[in-house]
Tab-separated table of N, CA and C in Angstrom:
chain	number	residue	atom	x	y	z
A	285	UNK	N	17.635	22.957	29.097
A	285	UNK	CA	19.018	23.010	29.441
A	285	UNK	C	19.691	24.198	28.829
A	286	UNK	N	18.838	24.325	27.503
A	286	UNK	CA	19.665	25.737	26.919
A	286	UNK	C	19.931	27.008	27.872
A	287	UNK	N	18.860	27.141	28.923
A	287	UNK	CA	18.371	27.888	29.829
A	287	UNK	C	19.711	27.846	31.092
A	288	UNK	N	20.007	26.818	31.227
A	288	UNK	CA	20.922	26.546	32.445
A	288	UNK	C	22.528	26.746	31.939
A	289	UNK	N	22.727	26.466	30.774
A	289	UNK	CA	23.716	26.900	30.203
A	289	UNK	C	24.141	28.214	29.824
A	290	UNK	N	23.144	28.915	29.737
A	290	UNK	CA	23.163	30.250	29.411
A	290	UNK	C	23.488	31.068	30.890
A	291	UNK	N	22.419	30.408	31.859
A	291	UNK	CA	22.810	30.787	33.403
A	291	UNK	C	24.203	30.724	33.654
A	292	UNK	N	24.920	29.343	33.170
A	292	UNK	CA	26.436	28.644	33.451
A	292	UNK	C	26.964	30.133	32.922
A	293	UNK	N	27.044	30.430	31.492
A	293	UNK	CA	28.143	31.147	31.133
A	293	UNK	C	27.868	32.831	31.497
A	294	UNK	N	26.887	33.380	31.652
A	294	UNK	CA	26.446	34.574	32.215
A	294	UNK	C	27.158	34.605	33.458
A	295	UNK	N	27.042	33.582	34.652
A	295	UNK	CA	27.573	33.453	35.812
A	295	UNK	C	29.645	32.855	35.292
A	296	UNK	N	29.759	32.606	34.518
A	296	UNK	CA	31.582	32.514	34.449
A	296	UNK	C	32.111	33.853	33.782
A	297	UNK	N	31.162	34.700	33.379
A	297	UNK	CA	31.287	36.058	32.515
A	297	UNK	C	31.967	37.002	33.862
A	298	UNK	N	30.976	37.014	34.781
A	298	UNK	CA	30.792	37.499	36.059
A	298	UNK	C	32.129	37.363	36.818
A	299	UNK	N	32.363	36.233	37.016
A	299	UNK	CA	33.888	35.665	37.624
A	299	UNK	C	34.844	36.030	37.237
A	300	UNK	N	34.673	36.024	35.692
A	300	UNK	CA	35.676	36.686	34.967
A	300	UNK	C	35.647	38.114	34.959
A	301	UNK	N	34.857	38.972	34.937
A	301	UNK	CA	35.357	39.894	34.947
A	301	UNK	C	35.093	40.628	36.647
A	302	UNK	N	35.002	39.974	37.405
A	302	UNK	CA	35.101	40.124	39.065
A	302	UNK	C	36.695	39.771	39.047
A	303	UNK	N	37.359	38.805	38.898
A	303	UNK	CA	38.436	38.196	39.053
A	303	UNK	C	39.569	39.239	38.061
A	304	UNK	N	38.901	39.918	36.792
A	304	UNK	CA	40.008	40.852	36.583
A	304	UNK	C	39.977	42.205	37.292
A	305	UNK	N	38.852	42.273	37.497
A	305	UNK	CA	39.078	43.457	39.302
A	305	UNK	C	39.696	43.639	39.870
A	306	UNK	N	39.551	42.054	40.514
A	306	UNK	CA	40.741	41.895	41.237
A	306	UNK	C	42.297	41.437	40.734
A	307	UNK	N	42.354	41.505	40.125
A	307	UNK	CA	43.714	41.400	39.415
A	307	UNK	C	43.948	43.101	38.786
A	308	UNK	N	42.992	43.452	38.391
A	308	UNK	CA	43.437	45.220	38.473
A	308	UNK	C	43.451	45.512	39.522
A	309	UNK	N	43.156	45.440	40.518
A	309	UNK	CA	42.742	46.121	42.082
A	309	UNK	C	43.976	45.682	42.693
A	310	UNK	N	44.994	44.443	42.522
A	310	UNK	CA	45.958	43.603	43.116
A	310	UNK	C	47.103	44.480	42.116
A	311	UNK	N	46.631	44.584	41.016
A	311	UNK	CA	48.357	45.318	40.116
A	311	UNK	C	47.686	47.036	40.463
A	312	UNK	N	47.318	47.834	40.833
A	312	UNK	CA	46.621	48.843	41.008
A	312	UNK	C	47.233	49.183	42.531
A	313	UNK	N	47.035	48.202	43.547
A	313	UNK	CA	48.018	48.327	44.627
A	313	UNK	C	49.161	47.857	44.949
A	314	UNK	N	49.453	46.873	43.831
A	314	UNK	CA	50.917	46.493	43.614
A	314	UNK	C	51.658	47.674	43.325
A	315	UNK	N	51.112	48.730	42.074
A	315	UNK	CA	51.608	49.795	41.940
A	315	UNK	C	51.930	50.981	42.668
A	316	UNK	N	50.649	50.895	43.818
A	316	UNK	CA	50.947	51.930	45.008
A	316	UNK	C	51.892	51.724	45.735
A	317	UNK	N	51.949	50.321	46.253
A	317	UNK	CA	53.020	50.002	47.225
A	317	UNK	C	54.416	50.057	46.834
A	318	UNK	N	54.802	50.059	45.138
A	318	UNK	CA	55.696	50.522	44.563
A	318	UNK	C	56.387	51.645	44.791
A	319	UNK	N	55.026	52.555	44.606
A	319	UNK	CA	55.029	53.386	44.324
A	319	UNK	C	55.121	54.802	45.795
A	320	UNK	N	54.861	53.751	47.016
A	320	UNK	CA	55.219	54.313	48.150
A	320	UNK	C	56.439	53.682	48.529
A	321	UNK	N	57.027	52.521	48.069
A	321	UNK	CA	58.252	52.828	48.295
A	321	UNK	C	59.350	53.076	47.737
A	322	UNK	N	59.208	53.313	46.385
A	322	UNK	CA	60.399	54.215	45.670
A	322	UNK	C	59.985	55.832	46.413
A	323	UNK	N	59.098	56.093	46.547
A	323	UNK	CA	59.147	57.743	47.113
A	323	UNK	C	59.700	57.317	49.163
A	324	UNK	N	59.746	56.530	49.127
A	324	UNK	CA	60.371	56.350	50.589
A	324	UNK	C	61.927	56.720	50.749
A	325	UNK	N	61.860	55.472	49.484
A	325	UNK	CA	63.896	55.651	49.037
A	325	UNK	C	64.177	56.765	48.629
A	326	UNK	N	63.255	57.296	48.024
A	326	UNK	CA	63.749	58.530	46.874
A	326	UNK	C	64.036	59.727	48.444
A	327	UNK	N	62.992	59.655	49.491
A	327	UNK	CA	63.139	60.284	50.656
A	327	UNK	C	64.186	60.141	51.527
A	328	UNK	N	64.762	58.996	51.474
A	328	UNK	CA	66.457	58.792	52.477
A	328	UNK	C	66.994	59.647	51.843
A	329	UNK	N	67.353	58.770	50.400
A	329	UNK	CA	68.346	59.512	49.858
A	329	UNK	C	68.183	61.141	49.788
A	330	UNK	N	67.014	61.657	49.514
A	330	UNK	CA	67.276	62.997	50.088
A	330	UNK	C	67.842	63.682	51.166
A	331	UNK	N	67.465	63.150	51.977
A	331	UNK	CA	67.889	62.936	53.554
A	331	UNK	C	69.132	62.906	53.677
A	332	UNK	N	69.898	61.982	53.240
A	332	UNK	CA	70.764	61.681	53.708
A	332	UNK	C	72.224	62.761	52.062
A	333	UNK	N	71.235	63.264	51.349
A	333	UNK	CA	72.016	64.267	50.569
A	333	UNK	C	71.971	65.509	51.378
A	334	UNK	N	71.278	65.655	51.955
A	334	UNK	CA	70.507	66.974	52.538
A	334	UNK	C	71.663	66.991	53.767
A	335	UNK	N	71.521	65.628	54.467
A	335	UNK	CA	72.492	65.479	56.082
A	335	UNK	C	73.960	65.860	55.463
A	336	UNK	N	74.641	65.134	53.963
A	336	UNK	CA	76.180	65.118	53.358
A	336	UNK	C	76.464	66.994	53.579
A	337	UNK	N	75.253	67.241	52.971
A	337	UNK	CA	75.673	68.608	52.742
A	337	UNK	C	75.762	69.464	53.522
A	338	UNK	N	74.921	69.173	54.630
A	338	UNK	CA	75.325	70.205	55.767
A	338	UNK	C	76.318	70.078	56.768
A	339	UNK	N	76.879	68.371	56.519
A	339	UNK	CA	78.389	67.936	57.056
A	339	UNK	C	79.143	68.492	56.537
A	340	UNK	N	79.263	68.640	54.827
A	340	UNK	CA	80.489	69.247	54.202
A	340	UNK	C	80.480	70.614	54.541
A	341	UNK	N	79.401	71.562	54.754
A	341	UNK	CA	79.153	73.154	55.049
A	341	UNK	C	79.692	73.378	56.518
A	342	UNK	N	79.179	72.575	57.776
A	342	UNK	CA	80.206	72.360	58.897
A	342	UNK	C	81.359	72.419	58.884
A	343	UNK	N	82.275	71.435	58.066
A	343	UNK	CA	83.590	71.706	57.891
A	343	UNK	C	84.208	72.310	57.305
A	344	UNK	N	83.506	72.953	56.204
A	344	UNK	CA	84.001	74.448	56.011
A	344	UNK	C	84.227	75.824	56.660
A	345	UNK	N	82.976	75.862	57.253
A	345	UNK	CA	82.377	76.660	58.435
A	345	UNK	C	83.949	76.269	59.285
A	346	UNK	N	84.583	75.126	59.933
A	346	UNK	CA	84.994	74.975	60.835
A	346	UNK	C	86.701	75.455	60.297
A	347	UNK	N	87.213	74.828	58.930
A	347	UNK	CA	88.512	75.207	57.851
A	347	UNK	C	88.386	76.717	58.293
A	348	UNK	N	87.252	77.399	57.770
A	348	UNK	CA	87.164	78.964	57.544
A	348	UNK	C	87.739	79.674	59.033
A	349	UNK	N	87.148	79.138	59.651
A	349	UNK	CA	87.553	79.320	61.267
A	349	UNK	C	88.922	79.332	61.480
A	350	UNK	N	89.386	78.068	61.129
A	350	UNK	CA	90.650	78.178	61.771
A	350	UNK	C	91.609	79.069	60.658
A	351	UNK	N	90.879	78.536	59.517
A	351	UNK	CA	92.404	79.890	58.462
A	351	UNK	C	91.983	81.513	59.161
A	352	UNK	N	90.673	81.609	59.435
A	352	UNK	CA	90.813	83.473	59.797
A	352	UNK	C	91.100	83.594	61.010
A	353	UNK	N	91.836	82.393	61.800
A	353	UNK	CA	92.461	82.607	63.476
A	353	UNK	C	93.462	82.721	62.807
A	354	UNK	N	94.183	81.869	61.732
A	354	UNK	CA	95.978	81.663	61.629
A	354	UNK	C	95.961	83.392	60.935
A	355	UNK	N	95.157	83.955	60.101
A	355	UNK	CA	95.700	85.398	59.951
A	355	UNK	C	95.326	86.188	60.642
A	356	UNK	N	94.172	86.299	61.296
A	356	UNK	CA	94.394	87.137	62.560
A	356	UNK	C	95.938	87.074	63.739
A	357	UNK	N	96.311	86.172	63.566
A	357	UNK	CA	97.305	86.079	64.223
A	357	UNK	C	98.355	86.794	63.417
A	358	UNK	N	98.436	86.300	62.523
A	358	UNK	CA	99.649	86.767	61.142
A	358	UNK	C	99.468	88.080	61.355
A	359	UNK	N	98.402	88.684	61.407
A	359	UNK	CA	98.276	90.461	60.730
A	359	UNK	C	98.504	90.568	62.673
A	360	UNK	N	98.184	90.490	63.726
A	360	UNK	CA	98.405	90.593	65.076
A	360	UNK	C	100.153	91.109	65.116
A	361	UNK	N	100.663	89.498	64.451
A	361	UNK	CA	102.418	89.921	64.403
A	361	UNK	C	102.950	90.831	63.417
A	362	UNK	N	102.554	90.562	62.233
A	362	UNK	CA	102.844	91.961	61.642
A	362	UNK	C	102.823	93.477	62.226
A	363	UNK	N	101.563	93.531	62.428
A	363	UNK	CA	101.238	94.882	63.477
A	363	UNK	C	102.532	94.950	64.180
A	364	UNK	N	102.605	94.348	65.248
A	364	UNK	CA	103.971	94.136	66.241
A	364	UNK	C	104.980	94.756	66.077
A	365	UNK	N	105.322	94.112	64.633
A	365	UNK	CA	106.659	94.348	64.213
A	365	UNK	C	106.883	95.735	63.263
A	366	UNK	N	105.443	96.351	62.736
A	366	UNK	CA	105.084	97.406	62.542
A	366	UNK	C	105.656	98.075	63.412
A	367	UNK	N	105.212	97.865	64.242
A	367	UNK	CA	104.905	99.215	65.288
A	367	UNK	C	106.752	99.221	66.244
A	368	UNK	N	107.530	97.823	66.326
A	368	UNK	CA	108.663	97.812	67.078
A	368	UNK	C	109.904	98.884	65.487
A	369	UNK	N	109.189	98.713	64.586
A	369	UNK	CA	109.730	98.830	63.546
A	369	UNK	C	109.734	100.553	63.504
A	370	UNK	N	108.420	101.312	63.473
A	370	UNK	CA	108.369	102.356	63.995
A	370	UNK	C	108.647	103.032	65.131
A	371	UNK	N	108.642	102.270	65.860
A	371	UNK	CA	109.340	102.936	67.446
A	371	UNK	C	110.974	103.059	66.938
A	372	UNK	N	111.677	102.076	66.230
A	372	UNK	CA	112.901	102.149	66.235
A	372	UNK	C	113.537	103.358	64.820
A	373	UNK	N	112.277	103.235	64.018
A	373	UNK	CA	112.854	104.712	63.149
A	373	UNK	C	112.696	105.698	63.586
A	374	UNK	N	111.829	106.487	65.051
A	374	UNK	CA	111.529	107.527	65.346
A	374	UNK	C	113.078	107.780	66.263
A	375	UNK	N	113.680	106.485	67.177
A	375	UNK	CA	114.892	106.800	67.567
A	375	UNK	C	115.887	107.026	67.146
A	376	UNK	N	116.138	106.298	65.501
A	376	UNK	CA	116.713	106.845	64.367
A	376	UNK	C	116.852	108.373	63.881
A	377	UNK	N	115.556	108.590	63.683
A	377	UNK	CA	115.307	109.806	63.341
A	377	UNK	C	115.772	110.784	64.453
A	378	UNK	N	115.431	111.091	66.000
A	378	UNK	CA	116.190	111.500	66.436
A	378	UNK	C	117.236	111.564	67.002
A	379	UNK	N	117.996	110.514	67.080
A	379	UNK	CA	119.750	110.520	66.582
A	379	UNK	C	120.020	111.094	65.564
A	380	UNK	N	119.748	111.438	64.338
A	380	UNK	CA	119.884	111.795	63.096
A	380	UNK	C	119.578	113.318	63.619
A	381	UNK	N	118.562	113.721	63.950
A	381	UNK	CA	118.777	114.908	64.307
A	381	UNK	C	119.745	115.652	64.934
A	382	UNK	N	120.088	114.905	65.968
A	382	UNK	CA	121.033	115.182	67.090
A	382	UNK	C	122.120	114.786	66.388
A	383	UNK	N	122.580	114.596	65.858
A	383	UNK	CA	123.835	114.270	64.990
A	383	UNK	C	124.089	115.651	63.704
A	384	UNK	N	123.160	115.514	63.452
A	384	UNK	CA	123.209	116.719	62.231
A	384	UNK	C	123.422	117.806	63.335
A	385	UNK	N	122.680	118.516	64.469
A	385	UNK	CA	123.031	119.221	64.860
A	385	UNK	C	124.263	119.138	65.722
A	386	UNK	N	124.899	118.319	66.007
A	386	UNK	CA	126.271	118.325	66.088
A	386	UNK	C	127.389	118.518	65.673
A	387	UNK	N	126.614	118.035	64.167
A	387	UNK	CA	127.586	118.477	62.733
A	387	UNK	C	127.827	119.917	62.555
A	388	UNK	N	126.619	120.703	62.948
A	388	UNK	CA	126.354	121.862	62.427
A	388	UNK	C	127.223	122.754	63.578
A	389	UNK	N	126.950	122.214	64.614
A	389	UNK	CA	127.943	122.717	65.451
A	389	UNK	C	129.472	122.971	65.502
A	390	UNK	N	129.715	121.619	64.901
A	390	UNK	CA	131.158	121.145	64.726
A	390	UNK	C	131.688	122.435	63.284
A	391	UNK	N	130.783	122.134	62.415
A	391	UNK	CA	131.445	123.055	61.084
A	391	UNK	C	131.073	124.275	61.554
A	392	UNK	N	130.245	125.320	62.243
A	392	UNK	CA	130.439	126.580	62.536
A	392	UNK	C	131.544	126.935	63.530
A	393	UNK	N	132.016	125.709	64.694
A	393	UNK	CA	133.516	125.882	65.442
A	393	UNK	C	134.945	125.785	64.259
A	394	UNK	N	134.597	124.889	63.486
A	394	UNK	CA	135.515	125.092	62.262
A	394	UNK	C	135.502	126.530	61.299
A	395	UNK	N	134.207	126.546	60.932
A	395	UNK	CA	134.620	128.343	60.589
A	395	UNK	C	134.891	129.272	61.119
A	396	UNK	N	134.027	129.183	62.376
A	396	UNK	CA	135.252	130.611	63.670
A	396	UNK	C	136.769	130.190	63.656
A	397	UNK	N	137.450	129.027	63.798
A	397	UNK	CA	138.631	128.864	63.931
A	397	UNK	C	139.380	129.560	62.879
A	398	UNK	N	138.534	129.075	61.483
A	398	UNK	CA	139.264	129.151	59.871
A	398	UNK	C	139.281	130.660	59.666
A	399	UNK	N	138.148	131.777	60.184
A	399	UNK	CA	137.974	132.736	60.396
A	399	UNK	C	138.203	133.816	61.167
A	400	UNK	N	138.676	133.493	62.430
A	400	UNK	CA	139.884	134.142	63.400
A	400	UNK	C	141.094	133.880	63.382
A	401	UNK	N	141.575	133.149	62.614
A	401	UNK	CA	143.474	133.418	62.996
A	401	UNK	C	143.687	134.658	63.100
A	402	UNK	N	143.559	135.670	62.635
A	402	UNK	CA	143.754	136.788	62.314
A	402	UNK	C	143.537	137.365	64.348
A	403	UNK	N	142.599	136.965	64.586
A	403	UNK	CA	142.278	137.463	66.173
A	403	UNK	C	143.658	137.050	66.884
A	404	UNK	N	144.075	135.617	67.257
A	404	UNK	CA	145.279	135.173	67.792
A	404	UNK	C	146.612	135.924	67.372
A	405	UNK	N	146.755	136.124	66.596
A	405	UNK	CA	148.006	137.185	66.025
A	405	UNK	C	147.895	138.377	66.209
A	406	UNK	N	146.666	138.561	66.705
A	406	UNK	CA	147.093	140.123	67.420
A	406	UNK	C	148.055	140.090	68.637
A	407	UNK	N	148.581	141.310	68.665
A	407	UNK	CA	149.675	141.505	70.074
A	407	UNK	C	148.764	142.480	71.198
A	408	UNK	N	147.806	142.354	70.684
A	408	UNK	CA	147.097	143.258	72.099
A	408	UNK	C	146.772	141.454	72.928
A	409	UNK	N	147.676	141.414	74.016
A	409	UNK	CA	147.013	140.971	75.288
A	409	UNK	C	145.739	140.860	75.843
A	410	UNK	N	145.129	141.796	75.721
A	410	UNK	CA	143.744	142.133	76.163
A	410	UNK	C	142.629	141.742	75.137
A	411	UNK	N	143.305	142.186	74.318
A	411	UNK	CA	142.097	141.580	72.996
A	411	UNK	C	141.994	140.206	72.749
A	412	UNK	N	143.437	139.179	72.629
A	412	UNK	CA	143.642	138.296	73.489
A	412	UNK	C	142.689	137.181	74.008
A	413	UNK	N	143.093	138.218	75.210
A	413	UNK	CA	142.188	137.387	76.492
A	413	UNK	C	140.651	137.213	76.334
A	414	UNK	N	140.053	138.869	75.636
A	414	UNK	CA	138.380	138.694	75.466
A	414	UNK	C	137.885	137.749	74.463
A	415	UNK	N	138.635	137.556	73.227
A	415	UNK	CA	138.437	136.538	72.656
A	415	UNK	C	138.374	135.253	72.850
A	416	UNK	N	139.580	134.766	73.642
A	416	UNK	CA	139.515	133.624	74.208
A	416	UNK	C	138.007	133.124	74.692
A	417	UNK	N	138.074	134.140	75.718
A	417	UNK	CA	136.554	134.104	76.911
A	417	UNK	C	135.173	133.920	75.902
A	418	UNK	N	135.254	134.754	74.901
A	418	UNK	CA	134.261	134.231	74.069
A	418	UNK	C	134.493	133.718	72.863
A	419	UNK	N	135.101	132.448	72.682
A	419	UNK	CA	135.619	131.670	71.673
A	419	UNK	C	135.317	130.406	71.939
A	420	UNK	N	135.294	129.484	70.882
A	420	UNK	CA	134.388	128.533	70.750
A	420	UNK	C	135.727	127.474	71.791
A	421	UNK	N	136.941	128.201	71.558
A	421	UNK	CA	138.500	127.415	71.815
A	421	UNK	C	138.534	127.416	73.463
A	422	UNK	N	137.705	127.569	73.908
A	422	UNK	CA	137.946	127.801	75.413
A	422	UNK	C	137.126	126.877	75.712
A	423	UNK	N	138.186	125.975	76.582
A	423	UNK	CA	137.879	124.194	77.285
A	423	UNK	C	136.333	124.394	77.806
A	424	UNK	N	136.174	125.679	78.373
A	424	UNK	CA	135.033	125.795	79.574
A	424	UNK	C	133.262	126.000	78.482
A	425	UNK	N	133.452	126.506	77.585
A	425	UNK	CA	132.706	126.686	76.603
A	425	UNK	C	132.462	125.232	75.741
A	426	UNK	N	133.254	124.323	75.740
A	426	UNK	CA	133.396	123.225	74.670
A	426	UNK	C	132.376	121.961	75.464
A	427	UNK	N	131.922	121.940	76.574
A	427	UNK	CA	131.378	120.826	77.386
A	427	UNK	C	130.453	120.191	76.938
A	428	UNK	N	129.853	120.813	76.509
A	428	UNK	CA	128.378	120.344	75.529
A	428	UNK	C	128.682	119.735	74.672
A	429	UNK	N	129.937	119.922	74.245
A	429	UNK	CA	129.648	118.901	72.591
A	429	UNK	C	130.622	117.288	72.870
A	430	UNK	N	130.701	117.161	74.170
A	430	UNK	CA	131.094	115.784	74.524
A	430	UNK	C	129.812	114.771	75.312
A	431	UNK	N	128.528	115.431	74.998
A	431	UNK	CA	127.257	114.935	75.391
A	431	UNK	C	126.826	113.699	74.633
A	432	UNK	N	126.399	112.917	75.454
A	432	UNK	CA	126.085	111.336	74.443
A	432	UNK	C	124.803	111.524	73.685
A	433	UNK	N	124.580	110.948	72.767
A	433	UNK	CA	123.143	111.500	71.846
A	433	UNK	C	122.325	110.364	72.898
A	434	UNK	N	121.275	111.025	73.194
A	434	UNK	CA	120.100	110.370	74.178
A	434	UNK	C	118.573	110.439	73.075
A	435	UNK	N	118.435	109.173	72.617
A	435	UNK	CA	116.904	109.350	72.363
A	435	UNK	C	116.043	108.243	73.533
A	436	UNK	N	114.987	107.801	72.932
A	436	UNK	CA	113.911	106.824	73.121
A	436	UNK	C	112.841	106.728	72.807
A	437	UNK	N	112.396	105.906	72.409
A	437	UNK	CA	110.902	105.596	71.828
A	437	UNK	C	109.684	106.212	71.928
A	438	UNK	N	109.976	106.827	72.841
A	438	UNK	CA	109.000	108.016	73.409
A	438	UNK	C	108.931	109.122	73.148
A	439	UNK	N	110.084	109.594	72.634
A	439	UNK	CA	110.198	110.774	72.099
A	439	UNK	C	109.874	111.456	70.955
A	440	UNK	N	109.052	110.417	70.565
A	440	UNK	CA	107.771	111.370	69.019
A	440	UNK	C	106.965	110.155	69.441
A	441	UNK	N	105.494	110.292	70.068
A	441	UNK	CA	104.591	109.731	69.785
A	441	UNK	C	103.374	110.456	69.371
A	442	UNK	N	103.083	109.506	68.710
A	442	UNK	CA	102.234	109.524	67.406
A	442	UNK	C	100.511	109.855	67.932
């Protein structure tokens, strides 16, 4: 019997360590299957960090868009008003011209006047008369300087 007993526990040795096999082999793929699905989750959530972020980059992309339409527009009207702004100093400017030379006109008819009395007080008749004819004082000579100042926008381009 010693013989059969020895068989008994040789053969429960066996079981036992077959049976922790499988109990390593069972926590061994307990661990895989763990272990494939935390890397599953760990994979959404990438996913779905990966999807956040290229939503939030879209709507930036889309913000960016519309702020560089609202100043393209802005700098569009500026320009505009640039340019209505410059059209209207160049008509300035020549009124200003035409004015100064009116001026200039006006004060050299004032110094012939201030500067011939002496002509009118002559008693020659004749001398007189030629003066008149070429004097700034003669109606027929004066026509020009009742001319309206004429510019327009056109008249200095750039």
């Amino acid at each position: 019997m010693a013989s059969s007993s020895g068989d008994s526990s040789g053969f429960t040795q066996l079981q036992n360590s077959g049976s922790e096999e499988n109990t390593q082999m069972m926590l061994v793929d307990q661990r895989k299957r763990k272990r494939m699905q935390s890397n599953r989750e760990s994979a959404r959530r990438s996913r779905m960090k990966k999807q956040k972020h290229l939503d939030d980059l879209m709507a930036q992309v889309t913000q960016l868009r519309k702020d560089n339409n609202q100043i393209l527009t802005t700098i569009n009207v500026t320009t505009q008003h640039y340019l209505n702004a410059e059209a209207e100093n160049s008509i300035l400017r020549a009124q200003m011209m035409e004015l100064n030379h009116r001026l200039d006109s006006l004060n050299e008819i004032l110094n012939y006047i201030n500067t011939s009395n002496g002509i009118f007080e002559n008693d020659h008749h004749e001398d007189l008369q030629t003066s008149a004819d070429h004097s700034f004082m003669n109606p027929l000579n004066l026509f020009y300087l009742n001319q309206p100042i004429m510019a327009s926008p056109d008249l200095f381009q750039y």
